[in-house]
Amino acid sequence: MNLPSHLSSRLPDFFSPAWWQAFRPARTRINTRERLRLVLGALIGIFLTGLLCHLIGGAALQRLPWLIAPLGASAVLVFALPASPMAQPWAVVGGNTLSALTGIAGVHGVHLLASPELAAALAVATAISLMLALRCLHPPGGATALMMVLGGIKEPSFAAYPVMLNSILLVLAGILYNNATRRPYPHRQLPPERAAVSGEDRLLDADLDAVLARYNQVLDVSQGDLKALLAETRLRAYDRKLADVRCADIMSRDLVTVEFGTPLQDAWALLRERRIKALPVVDRTFRIAGIITLADFMRAAELDVYEGFDDKLRKLVRTTRSSYSSKPEVVGQIMTRNVRVAGEQRRLVELLPLFGSSGHHHIPIIGEGQRLVGMITQSDLVAALGRAANPSA
């Protein structure tokens, strides 16, 4: 029998090794300190809850238990998964109490159904349905409902004591312990409201909504946490891609250079024609001797005062015809000699401090034999950052 392709694609392939590998448990990605934290939390939480309920119960202990077994599962969620939507206070208290009432109702229905198995199943299914409707889905709630039916517990007061009291005390212990050990609890399930949300954030929210709607399964993580995890993962991927970028990958290779003896008029003409802000100064072996920038021209022309700006600049770059000159005539006389350079295999991230805080706008890149092979500008850097952030662009 041949099934339609859209149905056959959803059926498990029992003969596939990948299907059987799904039974293999995943490694818990927490360190020893976190393991000890959650184990100690469960110990303290159950002990304090049981102790207080024991003291509060008094005469009621003669006929009612003072601690319910499903609370152990609740402790796993509260202390091991404090960020889970199923571990939040309303989920614990509401889920357990509502399920207890549902199970108690199921006990009364056993006589009508004439089947304890059916009554137990209906109690658990109804508890799950109500927890979903009231936003308090709590897995131990299913066990609480089942416990009521199997134990034949008919008293509605059992939902208040011990079930609800157990749950409240465990939540209080969770609030104190989790926050003391730097695990926010209760954990915010909805993203904080912001006056202005960027277009990118709105698109990410819309994409998440669409993916979750298509996934159509209960997730043990809030949408806000999922968004934060995605953002952190994207940032780490961005850092990794950027860490692999070398100077040779982004440098400008079409170089315009001058020499020590290049007249200032020629150097100024090159800056204007090429619309660039700096010219490397090289010797005959193409090694860096200095760099000349617009700032060097302004300093040499004493343009810190704007009065007479044009006249001062023209006077500086104009070539003197006589054998004697009282002003600089060639590039080597005004260039910056102390130049920061970088090797072509140096990582780009190492240059970020130079551009960000040292005021550098151009960094010459040298290769074999200390010869100039390229130049990295702020524009090159910005373009590289953009490609790392959006490699598909």
GROMACS .gro file of C-alpha atoms in nm:
model
  393
    1MET     CA    1   0.000   0.000   0.000
    2ASN     CA    2   0.143   0.331  -0.106
    3LEU     CA    3   0.069   0.627   0.120
    4PRO     CA    4   0.054   0.987   0.000
    5SER     CA    5   0.392   1.159   0.019
    6HIS     CA    6   0.272   1.418   0.275
    7LEU     CA    7   0.168   1.134   0.510
    8SER     CA    8   0.456   0.898   0.453
    9SER     CA    9   0.705   1.174   0.530
   10ARG     CA   10   0.560   1.203   0.883
   11LEU     CA   11   0.567   0.831   0.966
   12PRO     CA   12   0.870   0.704   1.159
   13ASP     CA   13   1.112   0.482   0.974
   14PHE     CA   14   1.158   0.198   1.222
   15PHE     CA   15   1.438   0.052   1.014
   16SER     CA   16   1.639   0.371   1.010
   17PRO     CA   17   1.938   0.392   1.249
   18ALA     CA   18   1.855   0.760   1.301
   19TRP     CA   19   1.515   0.666   1.442
   20TRP     CA   20   1.665   0.426   1.696
   21GLN     CA   21   1.923   0.686   1.796
   22ALA     CA   22   1.636   0.898   1.926
   23PHE     CA   23   1.627   0.662   2.228
   24ARG     CA   24   1.980   0.762   2.321
   25PRO     CA   25   1.972   1.017   2.605
   26ALA     CA   26   2.133   1.354   2.548
   27ARG     CA   27   2.414   1.475   2.767
   28THR     CA   28   2.310   1.722   3.037
   29ARG     CA   29   2.505   2.038   2.958
   30ILE     CA   30   2.556   2.167   3.311
   31ASN     CA   31   2.868   2.166   3.526
   32THR     CA   32   2.920   2.000   3.864
   33ARG     CA   33   2.841   2.319   4.053
   34GLU     CA   34   2.498   2.347   3.889
   35ARG     CA   35   2.430   1.979   3.956
   36LEU     CA   36   2.504   2.028   4.325
   37ARG     CA   37   2.293   2.344   4.330
   38LEU     CA   38   1.978   2.177   4.202
   39VAL     CA   39   2.025   1.859   4.412
   40LEU     CA   40   2.070   2.064   4.729
   41GLY     CA   41   1.771   2.280   4.636
   42ALA     CA   42   1.543   1.978   4.599
   43LEU     CA   43   1.666   1.842   4.931
   44ILE     CA   44   1.602   2.170   5.113
   45GLY     CA   45   1.270   2.233   4.939
   46ILE     CA   46   1.117   1.894   5.011
   47PHE     CA   47   1.253   1.889   5.367
   48LEU     CA   48   1.113   2.232   5.458
   49THR     CA   49   0.781   2.162   5.286
   50GLY     CA   50   0.740   1.830   5.463
   51LEU     CA   51   0.850   1.968   5.799
   52LEU     CA   52   0.613   2.265   5.791
   53CYS     CA   53   0.320   2.060   5.663
   54HIS     CA   54   0.388   1.807   5.937
   55LEU     CA   55   0.374   2.079   6.200
   56ILE     CA   56   0.069   2.249   6.049
   57GLY     CA   57  -0.127   1.924   6.000
   58GLY     CA   58  -0.170   1.842   6.368
   59ALA     CA   59  -0.470   1.617   6.425
   60ALA     CA   60  -0.532   1.591   6.053
   61LEU     CA   61  -0.227   1.365   6.029
   62GLN     CA   62  -0.437   1.088   6.183
   63ARG     CA   63  -0.639   1.056   5.861
   64LEU     CA   64  -0.453   1.248   5.585
   65PRO     CA   65  -0.097   1.226   5.451
   66TRP     CA   66   0.110   1.540   5.503
   67LEU     CA   67   0.316   1.517   5.182
   68ILE     CA   68   0.211   1.403   4.834
   69ALA     CA   69   0.438   1.196   4.611
   70PRO     CA   70   0.400   1.410   4.292
   71LEU     CA   71   0.567   1.693   4.483
   72GLY     CA   72   0.899   1.519   4.418
   73ALA     CA   73   0.847   1.574   4.045
   74SER     CA   74   0.748   1.934   4.113
   75ALA     CA   75   1.076   1.980   4.301
   76VAL     CA   76   1.268   1.863   3.994
   77LEU     CA   77   1.105   2.137   3.788
   78VAL     CA   78   1.130   2.415   4.048
   79PHE     CA   79   1.498   2.359   4.129
   80ALA     CA   80   1.640   2.201   3.813
   81LEU     CA   81   1.434   2.398   3.558
   82PRO     CA   82   1.344   2.726   3.730
   83ALA     CA   83   1.314   2.904   3.393
   84SER     CA   84   1.064   2.654   3.255
   85PRO     CA   85   0.705   2.774   3.204
   86MET     CA   86   0.597   2.448   3.374
   87ALA     CA   87   0.793   2.533   3.690
   88GLN     CA   88   0.649   2.878   3.759
   89PRO     CA   89   0.447   2.942   4.075
   90TRP     CA   90   0.107   2.945   3.906
   91ALA     CA   91   0.190   2.625   3.718
   92VAL     CA   92   0.297   2.445   4.038
   93VAL     CA   93   0.018   2.562   4.266
   94GLY     CA   94  -0.258   2.583   4.008
   95GLY     CA   95  -0.158   2.268   3.822
   96ASN     CA   96  -0.136   2.047   4.130
   97THR     CA   97  -0.447   2.185   4.302
   98LEU     CA   98  -0.664   2.180   3.990
   99SER     CA   99  -0.550   1.826   3.908
  100ALA     CA  100  -0.626   1.713   4.262
  101LEU     CA  101  -0.983   1.842   4.233
  102THR     CA  102  -1.016   1.672   3.895
  103GLY     CA  103  -0.891   1.343   4.039
  104ILE     CA  104  -1.129   1.368   4.334
  105ALA     CA  105  -1.416   1.419   4.091
  106GLY     CA  106  -1.292   1.115   3.903
  107VAL     CA  107  -1.320   0.903   4.219
  108HIS     CA  108  -1.688   0.994   4.246
  109GLY     CA  109  -1.730   0.898   3.881
  110VAL     CA  110  -1.588   0.548   3.922
  111HIS     CA  111  -1.931   0.415   4.026
  112LEU     CA  112  -2.095   0.577   3.725
  113LEU     CA  113  -1.836   0.453   3.479
  114ALA     CA  114  -1.805   0.111   3.641
  115SER     CA  115  -1.439   0.113   3.533
  116PRO     CA  116  -1.156   0.243   3.754
  117GLU     CA  117  -0.921   0.235   3.455
  118LEU     CA  118  -1.148   0.460   3.252
  119ALA     CA  119  -1.201   0.692   3.549
  120ALA     CA  120  -0.824   0.723   3.598
  121ALA     CA  121  -0.764   0.796   3.231
  122LEU     CA  122  -1.043   1.055   3.217
  123ALA     CA  123  -0.912   1.224   3.534
  124VAL     CA  124  -0.562   1.263   3.389
  125ALA     CA  125  -0.689   1.375   3.046
  126THR     CA  126  -0.930   1.626   3.202
  127ALA     CA  127  -0.658   1.762   3.429
  128ILE     CA  128  -0.429   1.819   3.130
  129SER     CA  129  -0.709   1.988   2.936
  130LEU     CA  130  -0.790   2.224   3.224
  131MET     CA  131  -0.424   2.304   3.293
  132LEU     CA  132  -0.378   2.398   2.929
  133ALA     CA  133  -0.688   2.616   2.933
  134LEU     CA  134  -0.581   2.796   3.253
  135ARG     CA  135  -0.212   2.827   3.150
  136CYS     CA  136  -0.084   2.618   3.440
  137LEU     CA  137   0.046   2.307   3.262
  138HIS     CA  138   0.249   2.117   3.520
  139PRO     CA  139   0.351   1.754   3.445
  140PRO     CA  140   0.329   1.638   3.809
  141GLY     CA  141  -0.036   1.751   3.797
  142GLY     CA  142  -0.116   1.444   3.589
  143ALA     CA  143   0.034   1.227   3.864
  144THR     CA  144  -0.166   1.417   4.126
  145ALA     CA  145  -0.494   1.347   3.944
  146LEU     CA  146  -0.401   0.982   3.904
  147MET     CA  147  -0.305   0.953   4.270
  148MET     CA  148  -0.650   1.074   4.376
  149VAL     CA  149  -0.826   0.806   4.170
  150LEU     CA  150  -0.593   0.520   4.265
  151GLY     CA  151  -0.604   0.619   4.632
  152GLY     CA  152  -0.982   0.658   4.632
  153ILE     CA  153  -0.953   1.005   4.787
  154LYS     CA  154  -1.299   1.165   4.791
  155GLU     CA  155  -1.258   1.460   5.031
  156PRO     CA  156  -1.237   1.792   4.841
  157SER     CA  157  -1.042   1.933   5.136
  158PHE     CA  158  -0.750   1.715   5.029
  159ALA     CA  159  -0.691   1.957   4.740
  160ALA     CA  160  -0.628   2.232   4.996
  161TYR     CA  161  -0.433   2.023   5.247
  162PRO     CA  162  -0.194   1.878   5.171
  163VAL     CA  163  -0.187   1.940   4.792
  164MET     CA  164  -0.218   2.319   4.769
  165LEU     CA  165  -0.023   2.384   5.089
  166ASN     CA  166   0.255   2.150   4.972
  167SER     CA  167   0.272   2.337   4.643
  168ILE     CA  168   0.275   2.684   4.800
  169LEU     CA  169   0.551   2.594   5.045
  170LEU     CA  170   0.761   2.436   4.772
  171VAL     CA  171   0.722   2.749   4.557
  172LEU     CA  172   0.827   2.970   4.851
  173ALA     CA  173   1.132   2.751   4.907
  174GLY     CA  174   1.207   2.776   4.535
  175ILE     CA  175   1.183   3.156   4.540
  176LEU     CA  176   1.424   3.184   4.832
  177TYR     CA  177   1.674   2.922   4.718
  178ASN     CA  178   1.683   2.995   4.345
  179ASN     CA  179   1.729   3.368   4.392
  180ALA     CA  180   1.992   3.308   4.661
  181THR     CA  181   2.183   3.094   4.411
  182ARG     CA  182   2.141   3.353   4.130
  183ARG     CA  183   1.864   3.179   3.939
  184PRO     CA  184   1.576   3.424   3.883
  185TYR     CA  185   1.252   3.273   4.008
  186PRO     CA  186   0.975   3.334   3.923
  187HIS     CA  187   1.120   3.360   3.576
  188ARG     CA  188   0.971   3.619   3.342
  189GLN     CA  189   0.773   3.435   3.077
  190LEU     CA  190   0.674   3.734   2.865
  191PRO     CA  191   0.927   3.976   2.711
  192PRO     CA  192   0.942   4.315   2.886
  193GLU     CA  193   0.732   4.583   2.726
  194ARG     CA  194   0.939   4.848   2.552
  195ALA     CA  195   0.828   5.188   2.434
  196ALA     CA  196   1.008   5.149   2.104
  197VAL     CA  197   1.095   4.820   1.938
  198SER     CA  198   1.338   4.812   1.647
  199GLY     CA  199   1.225   4.682   1.311
  200GLU     CA  200   1.468   4.392   1.340
  201ASP     CA  201   1.319   4.288   1.676
  202ARG     CA  202   0.968   4.302   1.534
  203LEU     CA  203   1.073   4.083   1.244
  204LEU     CA  204   1.242   3.835   1.479
  205ASP     CA  205   0.927   3.819   1.695
  206ALA     CA  206   0.712   3.761   1.388
  207ASP     CA  207   0.947   3.490   1.260
  208LEU     CA  208   0.947   3.316   1.599
  209ASP     CA  209   0.567   3.328   1.614
  210ALA     CA  210   0.543   3.175   1.268
  211VAL     CA  211   0.796   2.898   1.343
  212LEU     CA  212   0.635   2.812   1.678
  213ALA     CA  213   0.290   2.802   1.520
  214ARG     CA  214   0.420   2.563   1.255
  215TYR     CA  215   0.606   2.353   1.514
  216ASN     CA  216   0.278   2.329   1.711
  217GLN     CA  217   0.420   2.154   2.017
  218VAL     CA  218   0.452   2.248   2.383
  219LEU     CA  219   0.801   2.381   2.452
  220ASP     CA  220   0.966   2.374   2.790
  221VAL     CA  221   1.113   2.722   2.732
  222SER     CA  222   0.947   3.062   2.711
  223GLN     CA  223   0.945   3.260   2.388
  224GLY     CA  224   1.146   3.536   2.555
  225ASP     CA  225   1.417   3.290   2.660
  226LEU     CA  226   1.415   3.132   2.316
  227LYS     CA  227   1.466   3.472   2.158
  228ALA     CA  228   1.752   3.549   2.400
  229LEU     CA  229   1.917   3.214   2.321
  230LEU     CA  230   1.890   3.280   1.949
  231ALA     CA  231   2.040   3.627   1.990
  232GLU     CA  232   2.328   3.495   2.202
  233THR     CA  233   2.394   3.214   1.955
  234ARG     CA  234   2.394   3.459   1.667
  235LEU     CA  235   2.638   3.683   1.855
  236ARG     CA  236   2.876   3.393   1.920
  237ALA     CA  237   2.858   3.294   1.553
  238TYR     CA  238   2.932   3.655   1.460
  239ASP     CA  239   3.234   3.662   1.692
  240ARG     CA  240   3.361   3.334   1.549
  241LYS     CA  241   3.328   3.451   1.188
  242LEU     CA  242   3.495   3.780   1.270
  243ALA     CA  243   3.778   3.604   1.453
  244ASP     CA  244   3.864   3.413   1.135
  245VAL     CA  245   3.899   3.727   0.922
  246ARG     CA  246   4.260   3.826   0.845
  247CYS     CA  247   4.386   4.162   0.727
  248ALA     CA  248   4.466   4.011   0.386
  249ASP     CA  249   4.099   3.919   0.344
  250ILE     CA  250   3.966   4.275   0.351
  251MET     CA  251   4.254   4.511   0.276
  252SER     CA  252   4.254   4.740  -0.027
  253ARG     CA  253   4.519   4.625  -0.272
  254ASP     CA  254   4.484   4.903  -0.530
  255LEU     CA  255   4.733   5.130  -0.361
  256VAL     CA  256   4.826   5.488  -0.442
  257THR     CA  257   5.165   5.569  -0.291
  258VAL     CA  258   5.415   5.852  -0.291
  259GLU     CA  259   5.784   5.877  -0.208
  260PHE     CA  260   5.985   6.097   0.023
  261GLY     CA  261   6.070   6.340  -0.255
  262THR     CA  262   5.724   6.364  -0.411
  263PRO     CA  263   5.628   6.733  -0.435
  264LEU     CA  264   5.347   6.842  -0.205
  265GLN     CA  265   5.154   6.971  -0.505
  266ASP     CA  266   5.153   6.624  -0.663
  267ALA     CA  267   5.055   6.454  -0.337
  268TRP     CA  268   4.769   6.700  -0.285
  269ALA     CA  269   4.649   6.641  -0.641
  270LEU     CA  270   4.645   6.264  -0.579
  271LEU     CA  271   4.438   6.303  -0.263
  272ARG     CA  272   4.182   6.515  -0.447
  273GLU     CA  273   4.166   6.308  -0.766
  274ARG     CA  274   4.136   5.973  -0.588
  275ARG     CA  275   3.914   6.115  -0.313
  276ILE     CA  276   4.121   5.951  -0.042
  277LYS     CA  277   4.244   6.084   0.289
  278ALA     CA  278   4.589   5.926   0.320
  279LEU     CA  279   4.885   5.825   0.108
  280PRO     CA  280   5.148   5.572   0.221
  281VAL     CA  281   5.502   5.700   0.176
  282VAL     CA  282   5.737   5.424   0.056
  283ASP     CA  283   6.105   5.392  -0.022
  284ARG     CA  284   6.255   5.231  -0.331
  285THR     CA  285   6.204   4.881  -0.190
  286PHE     CA  286   5.835   4.959  -0.125
  287ARG     CA  287   5.878   4.961   0.249
  288ILE     CA  288   5.683   5.204   0.463
  289ALA     CA  289   5.870   5.527   0.537
  290GLY     CA  290   5.568   5.721   0.663
  291ILE     CA  291   5.218   5.830   0.577
  292ILE     CA  292   5.078   6.164   0.467
  293THR     CA  293   4.720   6.259   0.543
  294LEU     CA  294   4.492   6.558   0.514
  295ALA     CA  295   4.572   6.629   0.876
  296ASP     CA  296   4.942   6.659   0.788
  297PHE     CA  297   4.862   6.919   0.520
  298MET     CA  298   4.646   7.117   0.761
  299ARG     CA  299   4.911   7.108   1.030
  300ALA     CA  300   5.188   7.218   0.792
  301ALA     CA  301   4.971   7.501   0.653
  302GLU     CA  302   4.884   7.608   1.010
  303LEU     CA  303   4.514   7.575   0.936
  304ASP     CA  304   4.410   7.555   1.299
  305VAL     CA  305   4.280   7.909   1.244
  306TYR     CA  306   4.025   7.924   0.961
  307GLU     CA  307   4.109   8.277   0.865
  308GLY     CA  308   4.287   8.270   0.527
  309PHE     CA  309   4.226   7.895   0.485
  310ASP     CA  310   4.246   7.887   0.102
  311ASP     CA  311   4.547   8.116   0.077
  312LYS     CA  312   4.748   7.920   0.333
  313LEU     CA  313   4.678   7.587   0.165
  314ARG     CA  314   4.762   7.717  -0.184
  315LYS     CA  315   5.084   7.868  -0.053
  316LEU     CA  316   5.183   7.536   0.104
  317VAL     CA  317   5.126   7.315  -0.199
  318ARG     CA  318   5.257   7.559  -0.458
  319THR     CA  319   5.605   7.461  -0.577
  320THR     CA  320   5.871   7.720  -0.505
  321ARG     CA  321   6.071   7.812  -0.819
  322SER     CA  322   6.374   7.953  -0.642
  323SER     CA  323   6.659   7.752  -0.500
  324TYR     CA  324   6.568   7.856  -0.147
  325SER     CA  325   6.236   7.788   0.023
  326SER     CA  326   6.113   7.881   0.367
  327LYS     CA  327   5.833   7.624   0.359
  328PRO     CA  328   5.807   7.247   0.312
  329GLU     CA  329   5.830   7.138  -0.051
  330VAL     CA  330   5.818   6.758  -0.051
  331VAL     CA  331   5.615   6.487   0.121
  332GLY     CA  332   5.900   6.375   0.345
  333GLN     CA  333   5.904   6.713   0.520
  334ILE     CA  334   5.549   6.696   0.654
  335MET     CA  335   5.465   6.323   0.660
  336THR     CA  336   5.396   6.131   0.980
  337ARG     CA  337   5.696   5.908   1.040
  338ASN     CA  338   5.567   5.701   1.331
  339VAL     CA  339   5.322   5.472   1.147
  340ARG     CA  340   5.128   5.181   1.296
  341VAL     CA  341   5.138   4.887   1.056
  342ALA     CA  342   4.997   4.534   1.067
  343GLY     CA  343   5.093   4.206   0.905
  344GLU     CA  344   4.864   4.066   0.637
  345GLN     CA  345   4.797   3.752   0.845
  346ARG     CA  346   4.705   3.944   1.157
  347ARG     CA  347   4.347   3.895   1.277
  348LEU     CA  348   4.114   4.184   1.206
  349VAL     CA  349   3.972   4.186   1.560
  350GLU     CA  350   4.315   4.284   1.690
  351LEU     CA  351   4.293   4.611   1.495
  352LEU     CA  352   3.955   4.714   1.638
  353PRO     CA  353   4.110   4.899   1.937
  354LEU     CA  354   4.331   5.099   1.699
  355PHE     CA  355   4.033   5.220   1.498
  356GLY     CA  356   3.804   5.257   1.796
  357SER     CA  357   4.011   5.439   2.056
  358SER     CA  358   4.348   5.538   1.906
  359GLY     CA  359   4.210   5.763   1.637
  360HIS     CA  360   4.358   5.568   1.344
  361HIS     CA  361   4.170   5.593   1.014
  362HIS     CA  362   4.421   5.409   0.791
  363ILE     CA  363   4.652   5.120   0.874
  364PRO     CA  364   4.912   5.005   0.617
  365ILE     CA  365   4.942   4.629   0.580
  366ILE     CA  366   5.283   4.476   0.525
  367GLY     CA  367   5.378   4.139   0.384
  368GLU     CA  368   5.696   3.948   0.311
  369GLY     CA  369   6.012   4.154   0.357
  370GLN     CA  370   5.816   4.425   0.543
  371ARG     CA  371   5.692   4.555   0.207
  372LEU     CA  372   5.363   4.735   0.172
  373VAL     CA  373   5.092   4.507   0.029
  374GLY     CA  374   4.769   4.683   0.119
  375MET     CA  375   4.577   4.932   0.331
  376ILE     CA  376   4.284   4.895   0.567
  377THR     CA  377   4.059   5.193   0.619
  378GLN     CA  378   3.761   5.249   0.846
  379SER     CA  379   3.538   5.185   0.544
  380ASP     CA  380   3.703   4.846   0.490
  381LEU     CA  381   3.648   4.764   0.857
  382VAL     CA  382   3.278   4.859   0.852
  383ALA     CA  383   3.223   4.654   0.536
  384ALA     CA  384   3.390   4.351   0.696
  385LEU     CA  385   3.177   4.384   1.010
  386GLY     CA  386   2.865   4.402   0.795
  387ARG     CA  387   2.958   4.086   0.602
  388ALA     CA  388   3.027   3.895   0.922
  389ALA     CA  389   2.688   3.997   1.062
  390ASN     CA  390   2.501   3.910   0.742
  391PRO     CA  391   2.704   3.666   0.532
  392SER     CA  392   2.416   3.607   0.289
  393ALA     CA  393   2.396   3.975   0.195
   0.00000   0.00000   0.00000
